[in-house]
Short mmCIF file of C-alpha atoms in Angstrom, two decimals:
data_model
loop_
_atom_site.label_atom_id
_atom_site.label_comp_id
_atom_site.label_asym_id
_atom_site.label_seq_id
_atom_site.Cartn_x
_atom_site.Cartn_y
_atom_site.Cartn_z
CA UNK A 1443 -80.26 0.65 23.21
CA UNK A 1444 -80.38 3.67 21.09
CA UNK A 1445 -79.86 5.89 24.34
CA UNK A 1446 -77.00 4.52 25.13
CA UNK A 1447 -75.45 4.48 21.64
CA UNK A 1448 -76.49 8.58 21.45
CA UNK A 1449 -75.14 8.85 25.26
CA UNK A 1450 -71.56 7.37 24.25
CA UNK A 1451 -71.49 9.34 20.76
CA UNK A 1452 -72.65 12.56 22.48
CA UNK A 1453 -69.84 11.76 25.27
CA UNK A 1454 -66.76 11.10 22.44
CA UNK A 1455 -67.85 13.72 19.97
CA UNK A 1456 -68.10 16.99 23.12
CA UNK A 1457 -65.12 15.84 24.03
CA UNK A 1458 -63.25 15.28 20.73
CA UNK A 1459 -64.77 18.66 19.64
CA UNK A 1460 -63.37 20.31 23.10
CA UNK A 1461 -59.91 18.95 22.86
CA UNK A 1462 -59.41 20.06 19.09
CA UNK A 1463 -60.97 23.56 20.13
CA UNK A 1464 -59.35 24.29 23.35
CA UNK A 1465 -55.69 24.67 21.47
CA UNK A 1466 -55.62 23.99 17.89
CA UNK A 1467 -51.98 25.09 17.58
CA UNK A 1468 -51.08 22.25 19.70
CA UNK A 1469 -50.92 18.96 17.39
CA UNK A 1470 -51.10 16.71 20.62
CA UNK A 1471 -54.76 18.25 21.28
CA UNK A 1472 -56.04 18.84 17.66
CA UNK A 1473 -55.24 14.84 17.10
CA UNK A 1474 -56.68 13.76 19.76
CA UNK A 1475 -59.70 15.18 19.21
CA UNK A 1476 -59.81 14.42 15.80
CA UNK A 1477 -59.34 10.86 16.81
CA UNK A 1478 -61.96 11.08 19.05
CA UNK A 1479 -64.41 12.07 16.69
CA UNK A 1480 -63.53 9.51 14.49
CA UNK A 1481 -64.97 7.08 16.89
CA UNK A 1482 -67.61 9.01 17.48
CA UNK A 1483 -68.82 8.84 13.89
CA UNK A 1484 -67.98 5.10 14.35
CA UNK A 1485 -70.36 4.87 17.07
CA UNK A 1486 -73.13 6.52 15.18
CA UNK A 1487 -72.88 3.59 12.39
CA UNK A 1488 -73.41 0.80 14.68
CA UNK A 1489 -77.01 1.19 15.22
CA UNK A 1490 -77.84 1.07 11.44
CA UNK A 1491 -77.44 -1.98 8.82
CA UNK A 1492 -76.16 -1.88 5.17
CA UNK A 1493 -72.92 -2.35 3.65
CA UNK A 1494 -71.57 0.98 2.78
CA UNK A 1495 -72.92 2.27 6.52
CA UNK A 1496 -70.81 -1.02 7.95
CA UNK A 1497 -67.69 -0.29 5.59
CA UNK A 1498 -67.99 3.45 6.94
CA UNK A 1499 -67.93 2.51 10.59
CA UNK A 1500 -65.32 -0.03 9.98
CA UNK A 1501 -63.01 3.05 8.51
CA UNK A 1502 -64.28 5.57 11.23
CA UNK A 1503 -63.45 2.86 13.64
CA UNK A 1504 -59.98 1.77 12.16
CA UNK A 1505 -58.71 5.62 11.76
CA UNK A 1506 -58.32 6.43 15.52
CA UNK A 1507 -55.30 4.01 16.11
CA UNK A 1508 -53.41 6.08 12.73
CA UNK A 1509 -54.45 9.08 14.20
CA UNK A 1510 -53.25 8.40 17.76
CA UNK A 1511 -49.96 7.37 16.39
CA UNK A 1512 -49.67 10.52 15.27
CA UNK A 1513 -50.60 12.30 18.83
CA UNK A 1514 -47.74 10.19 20.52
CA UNK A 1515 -45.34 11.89 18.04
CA UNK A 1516 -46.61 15.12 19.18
CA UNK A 1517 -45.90 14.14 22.75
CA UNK A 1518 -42.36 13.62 22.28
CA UNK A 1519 -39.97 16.53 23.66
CA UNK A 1520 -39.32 19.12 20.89
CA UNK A 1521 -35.66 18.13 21.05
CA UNK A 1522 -36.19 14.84 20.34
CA UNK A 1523 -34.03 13.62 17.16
CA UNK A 1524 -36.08 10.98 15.84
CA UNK A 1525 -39.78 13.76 16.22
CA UNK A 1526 -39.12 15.58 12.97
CA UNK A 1527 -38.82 12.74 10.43
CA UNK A 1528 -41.08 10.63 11.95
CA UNK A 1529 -43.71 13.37 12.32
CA UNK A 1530 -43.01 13.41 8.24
CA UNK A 1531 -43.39 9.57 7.79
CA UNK A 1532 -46.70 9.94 9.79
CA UNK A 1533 -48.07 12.99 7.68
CA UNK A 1534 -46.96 11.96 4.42
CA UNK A 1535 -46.77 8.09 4.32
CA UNK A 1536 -48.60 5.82 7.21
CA UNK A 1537 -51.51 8.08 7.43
CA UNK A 1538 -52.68 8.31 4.04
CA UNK A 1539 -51.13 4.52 3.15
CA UNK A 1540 -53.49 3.42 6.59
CA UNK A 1541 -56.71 5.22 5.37
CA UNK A 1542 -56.41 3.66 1.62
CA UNK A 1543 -55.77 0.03 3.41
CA UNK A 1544 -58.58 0.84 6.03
CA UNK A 1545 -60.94 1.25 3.14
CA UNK A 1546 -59.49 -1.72 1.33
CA UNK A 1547 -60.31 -3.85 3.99
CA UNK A 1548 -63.75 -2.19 4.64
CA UNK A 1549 -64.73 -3.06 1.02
CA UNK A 1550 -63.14 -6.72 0.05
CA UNK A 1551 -63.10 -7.86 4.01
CA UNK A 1552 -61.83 -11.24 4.62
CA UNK A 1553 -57.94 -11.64 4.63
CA UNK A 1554 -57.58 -8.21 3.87
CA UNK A 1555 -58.25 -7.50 7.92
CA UNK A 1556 -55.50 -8.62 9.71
CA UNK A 1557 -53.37 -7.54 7.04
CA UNK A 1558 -54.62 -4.32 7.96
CA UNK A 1559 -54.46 -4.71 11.58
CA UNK A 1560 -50.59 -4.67 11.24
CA UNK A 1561 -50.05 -2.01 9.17
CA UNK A 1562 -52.55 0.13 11.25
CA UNK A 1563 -51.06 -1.12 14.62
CA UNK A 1564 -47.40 -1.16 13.67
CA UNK A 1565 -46.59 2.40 13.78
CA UNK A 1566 -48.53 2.58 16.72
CA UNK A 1567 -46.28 0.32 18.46
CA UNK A 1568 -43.50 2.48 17.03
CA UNK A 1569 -45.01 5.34 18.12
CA UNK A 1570 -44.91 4.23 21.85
CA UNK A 1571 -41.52 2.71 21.51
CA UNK A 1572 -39.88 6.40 20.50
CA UNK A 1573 -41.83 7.54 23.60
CA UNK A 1574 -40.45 5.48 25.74
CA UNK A 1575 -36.91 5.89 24.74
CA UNK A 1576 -37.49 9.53 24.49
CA UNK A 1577 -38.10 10.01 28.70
CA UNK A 1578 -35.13 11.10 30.64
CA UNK A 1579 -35.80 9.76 33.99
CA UNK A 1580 -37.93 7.25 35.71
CA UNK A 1581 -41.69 6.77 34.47
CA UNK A 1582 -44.16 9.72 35.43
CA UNK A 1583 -47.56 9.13 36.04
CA UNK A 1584 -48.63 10.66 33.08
CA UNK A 1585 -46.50 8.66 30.95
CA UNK A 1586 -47.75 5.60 32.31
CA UNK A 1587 -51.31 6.48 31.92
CA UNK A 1588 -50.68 6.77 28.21
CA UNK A 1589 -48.52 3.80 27.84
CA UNK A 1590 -51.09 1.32 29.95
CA UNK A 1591 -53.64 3.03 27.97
CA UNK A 1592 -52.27 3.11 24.37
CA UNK A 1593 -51.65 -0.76 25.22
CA UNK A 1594 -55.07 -1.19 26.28
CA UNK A 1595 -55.84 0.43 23.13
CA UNK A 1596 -54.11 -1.33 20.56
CA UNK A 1597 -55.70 -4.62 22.16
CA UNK A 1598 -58.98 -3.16 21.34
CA UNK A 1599 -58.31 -1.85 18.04
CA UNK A 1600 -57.07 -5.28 16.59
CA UNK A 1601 -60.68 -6.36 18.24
CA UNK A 1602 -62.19 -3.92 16.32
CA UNK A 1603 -59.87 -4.28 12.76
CA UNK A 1604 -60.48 -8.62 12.76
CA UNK A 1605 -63.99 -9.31 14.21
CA UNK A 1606 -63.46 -12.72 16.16
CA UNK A 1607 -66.77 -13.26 16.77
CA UNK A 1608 -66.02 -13.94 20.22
CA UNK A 1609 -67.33 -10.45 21.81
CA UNK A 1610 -70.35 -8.27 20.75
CA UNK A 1611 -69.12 -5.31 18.43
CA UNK A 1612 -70.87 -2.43 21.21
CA UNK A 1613 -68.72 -3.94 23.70
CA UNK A 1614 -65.71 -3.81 21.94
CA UNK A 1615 -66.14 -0.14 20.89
CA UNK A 1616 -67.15 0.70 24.72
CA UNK A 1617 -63.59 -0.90 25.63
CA UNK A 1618 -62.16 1.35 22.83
CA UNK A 1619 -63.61 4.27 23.52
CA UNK A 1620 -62.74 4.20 27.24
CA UNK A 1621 -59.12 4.21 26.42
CA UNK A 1622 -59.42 7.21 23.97
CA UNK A 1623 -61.64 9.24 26.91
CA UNK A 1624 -58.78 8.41 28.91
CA UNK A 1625 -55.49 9.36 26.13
CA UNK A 1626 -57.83 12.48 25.60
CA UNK A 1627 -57.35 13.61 28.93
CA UNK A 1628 -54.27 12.83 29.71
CA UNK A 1629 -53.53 14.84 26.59
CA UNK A 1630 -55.52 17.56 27.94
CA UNK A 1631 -53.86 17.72 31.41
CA UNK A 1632 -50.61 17.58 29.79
CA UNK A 1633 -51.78 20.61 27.46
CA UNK A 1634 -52.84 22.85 30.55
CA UNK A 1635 -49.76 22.06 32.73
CA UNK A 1636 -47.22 23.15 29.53
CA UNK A 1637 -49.72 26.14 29.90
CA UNK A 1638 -49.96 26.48 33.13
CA UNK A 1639 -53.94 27.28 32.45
CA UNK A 1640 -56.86 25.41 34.45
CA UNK A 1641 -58.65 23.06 33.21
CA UNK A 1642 -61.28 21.85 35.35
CA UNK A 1643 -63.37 25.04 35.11
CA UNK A 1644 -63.15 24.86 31.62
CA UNK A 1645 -63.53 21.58 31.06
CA UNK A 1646 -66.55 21.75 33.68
CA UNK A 1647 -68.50 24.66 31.77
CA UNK A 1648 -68.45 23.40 28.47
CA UNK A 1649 -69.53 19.80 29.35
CA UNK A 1650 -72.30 21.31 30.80
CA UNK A 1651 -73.34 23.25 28.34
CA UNK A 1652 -73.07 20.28 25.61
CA UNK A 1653 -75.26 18.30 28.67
CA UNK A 1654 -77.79 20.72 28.49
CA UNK A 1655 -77.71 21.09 24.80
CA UNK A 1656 -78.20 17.49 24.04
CA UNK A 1657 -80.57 17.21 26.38
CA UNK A 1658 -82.91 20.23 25.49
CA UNK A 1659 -82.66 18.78 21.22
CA UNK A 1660 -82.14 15.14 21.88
CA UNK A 1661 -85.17 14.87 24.05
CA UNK A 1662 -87.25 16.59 21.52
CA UNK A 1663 -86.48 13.44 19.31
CA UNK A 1664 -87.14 11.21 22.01
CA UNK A 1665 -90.57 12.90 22.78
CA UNK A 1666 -91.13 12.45 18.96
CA UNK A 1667 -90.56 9.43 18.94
CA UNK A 1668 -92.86 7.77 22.14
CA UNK A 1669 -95.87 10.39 20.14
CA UNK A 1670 -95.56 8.34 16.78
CA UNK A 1671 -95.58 4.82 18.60
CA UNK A 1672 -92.74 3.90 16.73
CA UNK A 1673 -90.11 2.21 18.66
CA UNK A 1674 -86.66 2.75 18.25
CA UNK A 1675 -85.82 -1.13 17.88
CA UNK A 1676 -87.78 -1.60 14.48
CA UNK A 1677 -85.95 -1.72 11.13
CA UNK A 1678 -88.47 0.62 8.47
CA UNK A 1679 -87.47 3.32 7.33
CA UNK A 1680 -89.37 5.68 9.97
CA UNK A 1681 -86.90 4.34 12.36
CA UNK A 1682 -83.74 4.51 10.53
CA UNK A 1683 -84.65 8.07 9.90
CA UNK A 1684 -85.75 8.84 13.54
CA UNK A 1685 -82.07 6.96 14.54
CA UNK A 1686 -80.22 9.26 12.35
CA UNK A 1687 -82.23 12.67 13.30
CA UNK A 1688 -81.53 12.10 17.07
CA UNK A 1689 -77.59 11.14 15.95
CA UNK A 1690 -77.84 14.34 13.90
CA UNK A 1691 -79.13 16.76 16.73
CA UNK A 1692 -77.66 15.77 19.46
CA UNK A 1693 -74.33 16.34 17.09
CA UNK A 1694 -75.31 19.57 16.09
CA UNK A 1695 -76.49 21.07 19.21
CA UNK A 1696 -73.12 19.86 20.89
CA UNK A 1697 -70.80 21.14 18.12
CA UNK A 1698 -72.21 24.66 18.22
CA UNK A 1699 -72.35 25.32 21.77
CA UNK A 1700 -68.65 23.71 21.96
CA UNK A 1701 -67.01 25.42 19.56
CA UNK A 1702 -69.68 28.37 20.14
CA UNK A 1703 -66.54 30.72 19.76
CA UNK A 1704 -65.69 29.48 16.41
CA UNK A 1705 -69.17 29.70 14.96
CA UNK A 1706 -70.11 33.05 16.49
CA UNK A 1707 -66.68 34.20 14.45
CA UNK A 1708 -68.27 32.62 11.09
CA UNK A 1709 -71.53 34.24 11.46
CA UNK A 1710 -69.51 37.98 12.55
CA UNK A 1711 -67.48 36.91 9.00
CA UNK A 1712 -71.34 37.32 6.92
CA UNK A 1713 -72.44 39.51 9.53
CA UNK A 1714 -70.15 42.19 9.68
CA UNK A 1715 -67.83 42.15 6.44
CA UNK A 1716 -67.79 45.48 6.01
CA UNK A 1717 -65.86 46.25 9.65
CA UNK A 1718 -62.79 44.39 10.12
CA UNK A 1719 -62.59 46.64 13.23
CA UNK A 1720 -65.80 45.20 15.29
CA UNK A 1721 -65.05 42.00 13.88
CA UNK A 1722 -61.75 42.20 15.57
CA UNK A 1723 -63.37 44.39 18.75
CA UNK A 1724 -65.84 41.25 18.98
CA UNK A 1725 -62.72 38.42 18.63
CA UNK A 1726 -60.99 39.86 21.24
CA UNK A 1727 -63.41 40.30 23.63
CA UNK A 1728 -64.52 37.19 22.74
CA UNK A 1729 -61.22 35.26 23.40
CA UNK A 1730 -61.10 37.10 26.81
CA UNK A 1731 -64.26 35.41 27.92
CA UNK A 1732 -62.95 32.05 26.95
CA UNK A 1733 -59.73 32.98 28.56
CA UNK A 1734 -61.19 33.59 31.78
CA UNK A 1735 -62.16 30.25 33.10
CA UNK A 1736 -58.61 28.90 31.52
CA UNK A 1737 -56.66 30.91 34.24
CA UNK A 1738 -54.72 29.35 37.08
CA UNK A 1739 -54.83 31.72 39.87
CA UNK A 1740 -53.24 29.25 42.56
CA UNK A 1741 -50.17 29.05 39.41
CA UNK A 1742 -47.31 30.47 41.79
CA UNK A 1743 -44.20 31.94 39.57
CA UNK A 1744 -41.60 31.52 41.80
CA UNK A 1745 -42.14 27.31 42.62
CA UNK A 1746 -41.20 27.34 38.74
CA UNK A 1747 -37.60 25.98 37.65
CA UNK A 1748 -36.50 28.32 34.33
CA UNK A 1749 -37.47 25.88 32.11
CA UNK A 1750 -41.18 25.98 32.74
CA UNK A 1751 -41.22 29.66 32.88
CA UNK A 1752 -39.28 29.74 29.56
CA UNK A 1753 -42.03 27.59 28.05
CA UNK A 1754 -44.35 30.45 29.53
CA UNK A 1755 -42.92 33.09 27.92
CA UNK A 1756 -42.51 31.25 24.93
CA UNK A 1757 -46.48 30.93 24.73
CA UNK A 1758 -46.87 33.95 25.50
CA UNK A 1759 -45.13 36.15 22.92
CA UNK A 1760 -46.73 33.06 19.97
CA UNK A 1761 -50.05 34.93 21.40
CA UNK A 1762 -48.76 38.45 21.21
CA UNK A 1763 -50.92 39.54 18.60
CA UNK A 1764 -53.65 37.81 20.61
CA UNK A 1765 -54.96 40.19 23.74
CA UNK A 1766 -57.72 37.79 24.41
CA UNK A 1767 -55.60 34.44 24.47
CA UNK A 1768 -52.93 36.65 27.22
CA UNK A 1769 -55.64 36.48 29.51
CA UNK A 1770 -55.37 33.37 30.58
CA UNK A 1771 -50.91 33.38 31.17
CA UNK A 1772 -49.79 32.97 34.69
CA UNK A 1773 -47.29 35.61 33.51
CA UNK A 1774 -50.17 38.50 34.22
CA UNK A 1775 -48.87 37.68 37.88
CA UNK A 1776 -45.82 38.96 37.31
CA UNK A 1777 -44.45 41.62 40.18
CA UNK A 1778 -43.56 44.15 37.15
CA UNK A 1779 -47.56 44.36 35.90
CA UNK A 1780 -48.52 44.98 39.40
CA UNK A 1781 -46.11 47.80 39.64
CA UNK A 1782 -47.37 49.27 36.32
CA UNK A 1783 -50.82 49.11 37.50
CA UNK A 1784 -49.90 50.75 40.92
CA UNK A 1785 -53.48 50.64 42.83
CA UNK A 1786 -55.90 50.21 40.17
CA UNK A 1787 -58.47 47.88 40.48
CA UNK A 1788 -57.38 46.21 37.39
CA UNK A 1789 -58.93 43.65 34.68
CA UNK A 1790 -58.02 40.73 33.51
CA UNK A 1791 -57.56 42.70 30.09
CA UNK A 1792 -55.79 45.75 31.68
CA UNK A 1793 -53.16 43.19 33.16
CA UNK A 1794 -52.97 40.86 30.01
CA UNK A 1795 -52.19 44.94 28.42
CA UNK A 1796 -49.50 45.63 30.62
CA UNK A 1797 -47.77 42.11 29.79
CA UNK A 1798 -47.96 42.78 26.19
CA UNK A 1799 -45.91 46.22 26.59
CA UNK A 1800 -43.56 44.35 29.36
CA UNK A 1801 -43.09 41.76 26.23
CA UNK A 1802 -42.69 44.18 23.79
CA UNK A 1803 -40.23 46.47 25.84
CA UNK A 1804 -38.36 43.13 26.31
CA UNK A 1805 -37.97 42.49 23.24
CA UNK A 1806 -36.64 46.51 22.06
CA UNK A 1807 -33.76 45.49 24.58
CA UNK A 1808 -32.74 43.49 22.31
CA UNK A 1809 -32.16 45.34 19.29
CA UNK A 1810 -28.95 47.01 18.56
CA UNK A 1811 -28.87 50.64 18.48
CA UNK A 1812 -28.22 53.32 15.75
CA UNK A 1813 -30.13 51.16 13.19
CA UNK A 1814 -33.46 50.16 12.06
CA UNK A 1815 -32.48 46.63 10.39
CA UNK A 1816 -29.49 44.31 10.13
CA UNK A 1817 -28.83 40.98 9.50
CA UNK A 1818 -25.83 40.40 11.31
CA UNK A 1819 -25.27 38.06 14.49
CA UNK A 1820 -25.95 41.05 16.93
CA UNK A 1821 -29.70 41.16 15.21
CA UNK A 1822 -30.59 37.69 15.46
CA UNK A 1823 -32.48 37.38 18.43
CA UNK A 1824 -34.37 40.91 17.78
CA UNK A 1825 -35.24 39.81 14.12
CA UNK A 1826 -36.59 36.21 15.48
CA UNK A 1827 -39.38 37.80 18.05
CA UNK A 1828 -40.16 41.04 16.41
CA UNK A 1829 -40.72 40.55 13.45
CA UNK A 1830 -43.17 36.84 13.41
CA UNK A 1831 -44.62 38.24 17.13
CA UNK A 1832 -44.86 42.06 17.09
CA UNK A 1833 -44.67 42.97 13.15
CA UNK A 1834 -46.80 39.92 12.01
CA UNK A 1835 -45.14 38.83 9.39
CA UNK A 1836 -45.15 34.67 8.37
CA UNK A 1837 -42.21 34.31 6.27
CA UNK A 1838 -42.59 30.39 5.30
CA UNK A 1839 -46.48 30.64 4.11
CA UNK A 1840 -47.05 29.87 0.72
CA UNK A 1841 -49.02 32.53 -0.11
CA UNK A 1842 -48.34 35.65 2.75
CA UNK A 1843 -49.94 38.90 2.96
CA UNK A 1844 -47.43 41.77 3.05
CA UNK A 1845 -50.26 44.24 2.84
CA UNK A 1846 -49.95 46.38 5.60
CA UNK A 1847 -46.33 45.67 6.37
CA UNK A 1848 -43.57 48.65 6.44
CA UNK A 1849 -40.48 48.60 4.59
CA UNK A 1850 -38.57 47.75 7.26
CA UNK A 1851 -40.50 44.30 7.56
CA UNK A 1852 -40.64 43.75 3.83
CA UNK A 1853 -37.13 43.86 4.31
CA UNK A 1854 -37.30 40.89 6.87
CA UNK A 1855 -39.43 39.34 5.33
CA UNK A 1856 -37.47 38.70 2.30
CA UNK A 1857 -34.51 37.70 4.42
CA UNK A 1858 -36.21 35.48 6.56
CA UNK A 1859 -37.40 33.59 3.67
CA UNK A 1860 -34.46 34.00 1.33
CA UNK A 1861 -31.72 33.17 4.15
CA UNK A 1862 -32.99 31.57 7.43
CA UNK A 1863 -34.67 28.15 7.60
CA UNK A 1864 -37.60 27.39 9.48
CA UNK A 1865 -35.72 25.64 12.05
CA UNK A 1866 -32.81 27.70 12.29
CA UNK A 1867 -35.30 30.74 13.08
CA UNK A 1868 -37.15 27.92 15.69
CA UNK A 1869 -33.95 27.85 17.61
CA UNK A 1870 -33.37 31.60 17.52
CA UNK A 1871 -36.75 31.85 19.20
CA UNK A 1872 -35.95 29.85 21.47
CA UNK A 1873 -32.70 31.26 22.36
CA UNK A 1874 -34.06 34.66 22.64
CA UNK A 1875 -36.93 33.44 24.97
CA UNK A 1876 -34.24 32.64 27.24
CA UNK A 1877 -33.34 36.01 27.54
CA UNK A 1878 -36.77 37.72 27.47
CA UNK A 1879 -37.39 35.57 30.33
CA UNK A 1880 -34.47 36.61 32.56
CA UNK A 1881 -35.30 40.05 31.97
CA UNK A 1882 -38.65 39.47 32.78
CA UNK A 1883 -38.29 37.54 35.47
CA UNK A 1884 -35.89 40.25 37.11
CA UNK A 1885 -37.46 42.77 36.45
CA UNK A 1886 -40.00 44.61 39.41
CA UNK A 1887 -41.25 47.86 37.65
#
């Protein structure tokens, strides 16, 4: 039994950990995962008795529903008019209200529970209802795999919120944590298409590396065990502690060769504090490998309506500071980077190079001429890519770094802050995107 409880926890928490590392900009994917690992963590409680381990796995287990109300908010289309206050009702009221009420119910118990079941499960069923009335045409596929399976979901979760008695608590969870495998990669697919990246290669390498990795530590724990002659079904403390080691490695060995990227950046952090340069050398190169496997090369540019390869360009110049992240647009097909690369045998990174200069000479087309800086109507859609893409600057951080900056984005700066809201400058972008993408899109040399 405690096989299968480390198979299932090693299965939710690689793929929890993948989905909030493969895009963390993208709330959709850093939810789900965090949901994910939620129940994960819930899993891990189950084998072990007690009442603040049960009152844990109770919250662990309760928390994915709040959180995945939060990833069907991220689903909806950006224009959406409901998606920006109840993205703020989420953040700010039902999440933090739903954890407090979680661990209300996971200390008193009794008719606290399906008290908490509707609170939890309410703006879930919100959630899905702005979803639905959000879609423009008839049911996709997708949509339907997240509505059958938030459904399916929600049935668990009030399973797993007001223990009936009627069911064993690891079957429950197994039905639960089906239907968040399932919402994770639906999530995922949606993620990649938006993309237009890959994902099976990606997806494919890093579960088996995790495989490997929990199989190399966890069976070290398992050999430990059959050499003591301890099984794993007593309850002294030997076994309790040999439960929670194998829990402990397997989790460990997963998350760093998952988010290997992310801890090889920590250790170049100690390592190498003294050169920002080869820190940043290593990051990029680093984000090129990663990119590799992420790259569609059957993606076709011209199937694409202007839409989609708006959305392309949009990701594109948010990772314009990013040469390793470029690696993996479709827009390094382009017929304009072929013609700047003429016949060289080119790289991945010599192509993503040549779309960051096609981006950035896209973007100088836009700026009036005869003048450094203005703020009138004719600068708009210059000041809203240059500046946050090309200059760097984040006007709406609390704390910012201007070290480094010129006077010329100072100025900026202070009058995106001062002057321009956050959403105002959102639309701008997206105006201006528009038009970056035309050019780009006629453009052959």
């Amino acid at each position: 039994m405690l096989v299968l409880a480390v198979a299932a926890f090693a299965v939710a928490w690689w793929l929890g950990l993948y989905l909030a590392g493969r895009d963390p900009a993208d709330p959709a994917m850093r939810r789900a995962g965090l949901g994910l690992v939620s129940y994960a963590l819930a899993l891990a409680m189950t084998p072990f008795d007690g009442s603040v381990v049960g009152a844990l796995g109770y919250v662990f287990a309760g928390l994915p529903a709040l959180i995945w109300t939060g990833v069907l908010l991220a689903l909806l289309p950006d224009g959406a008019p409901w998606r920006a206050p109840a993205e703020r009702a989420w953040r700010f009221a039902v999440l933090p209200l739903g954890l407090a009420e979680l661990v209300a119910a996971a200390v008193a118990g009794g008719g606290w529970e399906p008290v908490t079941a509707v609170l939890v499960l309410l703006p879930l069923a919100a959630a899905l209802w702005l979803v639905l009335r959000a879609r423009t045409g008839p049911l996709e596929l997708r949509q339907g795999v997240v509505v059958l399976a938030t459904l399916l979901f929600g049935l668990g979760a009030v399973a797993v919120l007001v223990p009936m008695g009627g069911l064993p608590d690891w079957l429950v969870l197994a039905a639960v944590g089906v239907d968040l495998v399932v919402l994770g990669v639906v999530v995922a697919v949606t993620n990649a298409l938006e993309s237009g990246e890959a994902l099976g290669a990606d997806l494919r390498r890093s579960a088996v590396g995790a495989l490997l990795a929990a199989t190399v530590f966890g069976g070290q724990v398992g050999l430990v065990t059959l050499a003591s002659g301890d099984g794993p079904g007593g309850t002294g403390d030997a076994d309790d502690a040999l439960r929670a080691l194998a829990f402990g490695v397997v989790g460990a060995a997963i998350a760093v060769v998952t988010l290997a990227s992310a801890v090889q950046a920590a250790v170049d952090r100690l390592a190498f504090a003294g050169t920002p340069a080869l820190r940043a050398s290593r990051t990029e190169l680093r984000d090129a490998s990663d990119a590799l496997p992420r790259r569609d090369a059957r993606h076709h540019l011209d199937d694409l309506d202007d839409d989609a390869f708006v959305r392309l360009v949009r990701d594109a110049l948010r990772n314009y500071g990013d040469l390793g992240k470029l690696v993996s647009s479709p827009l390094l097909a382009l017929p304009a980077v072929d013609a700047r690369l003429g016949d060289r045998d080119a790289h991945a990174l010599d192509r993503a190079t040549e779309l960051k200069a096609l981006l950035l000479e896209s973007i100088e087309r836009l700026r009036p001429r005869d003048a450094e800086f203005g703020t009138s109507e004719e600068w708009r859609y210059f000041n809203a890519l240059y500046f946050p893409y090309v200059a760097g600057i984040r006007p709406y951080r609390r704390q910012p770094d201007l070290s480094g900056l010129d006077d010329t984005s100072r100025r900026a700066f202070d009058w995106l802050r001062r002057y321009v809201p956050e959403r105002t400058l959102y639309n701008w972008q997206n105006a201006a995107a528009r038009v970056v993408a035309h050019d780009l899109r006629t453009r052959t040399g």
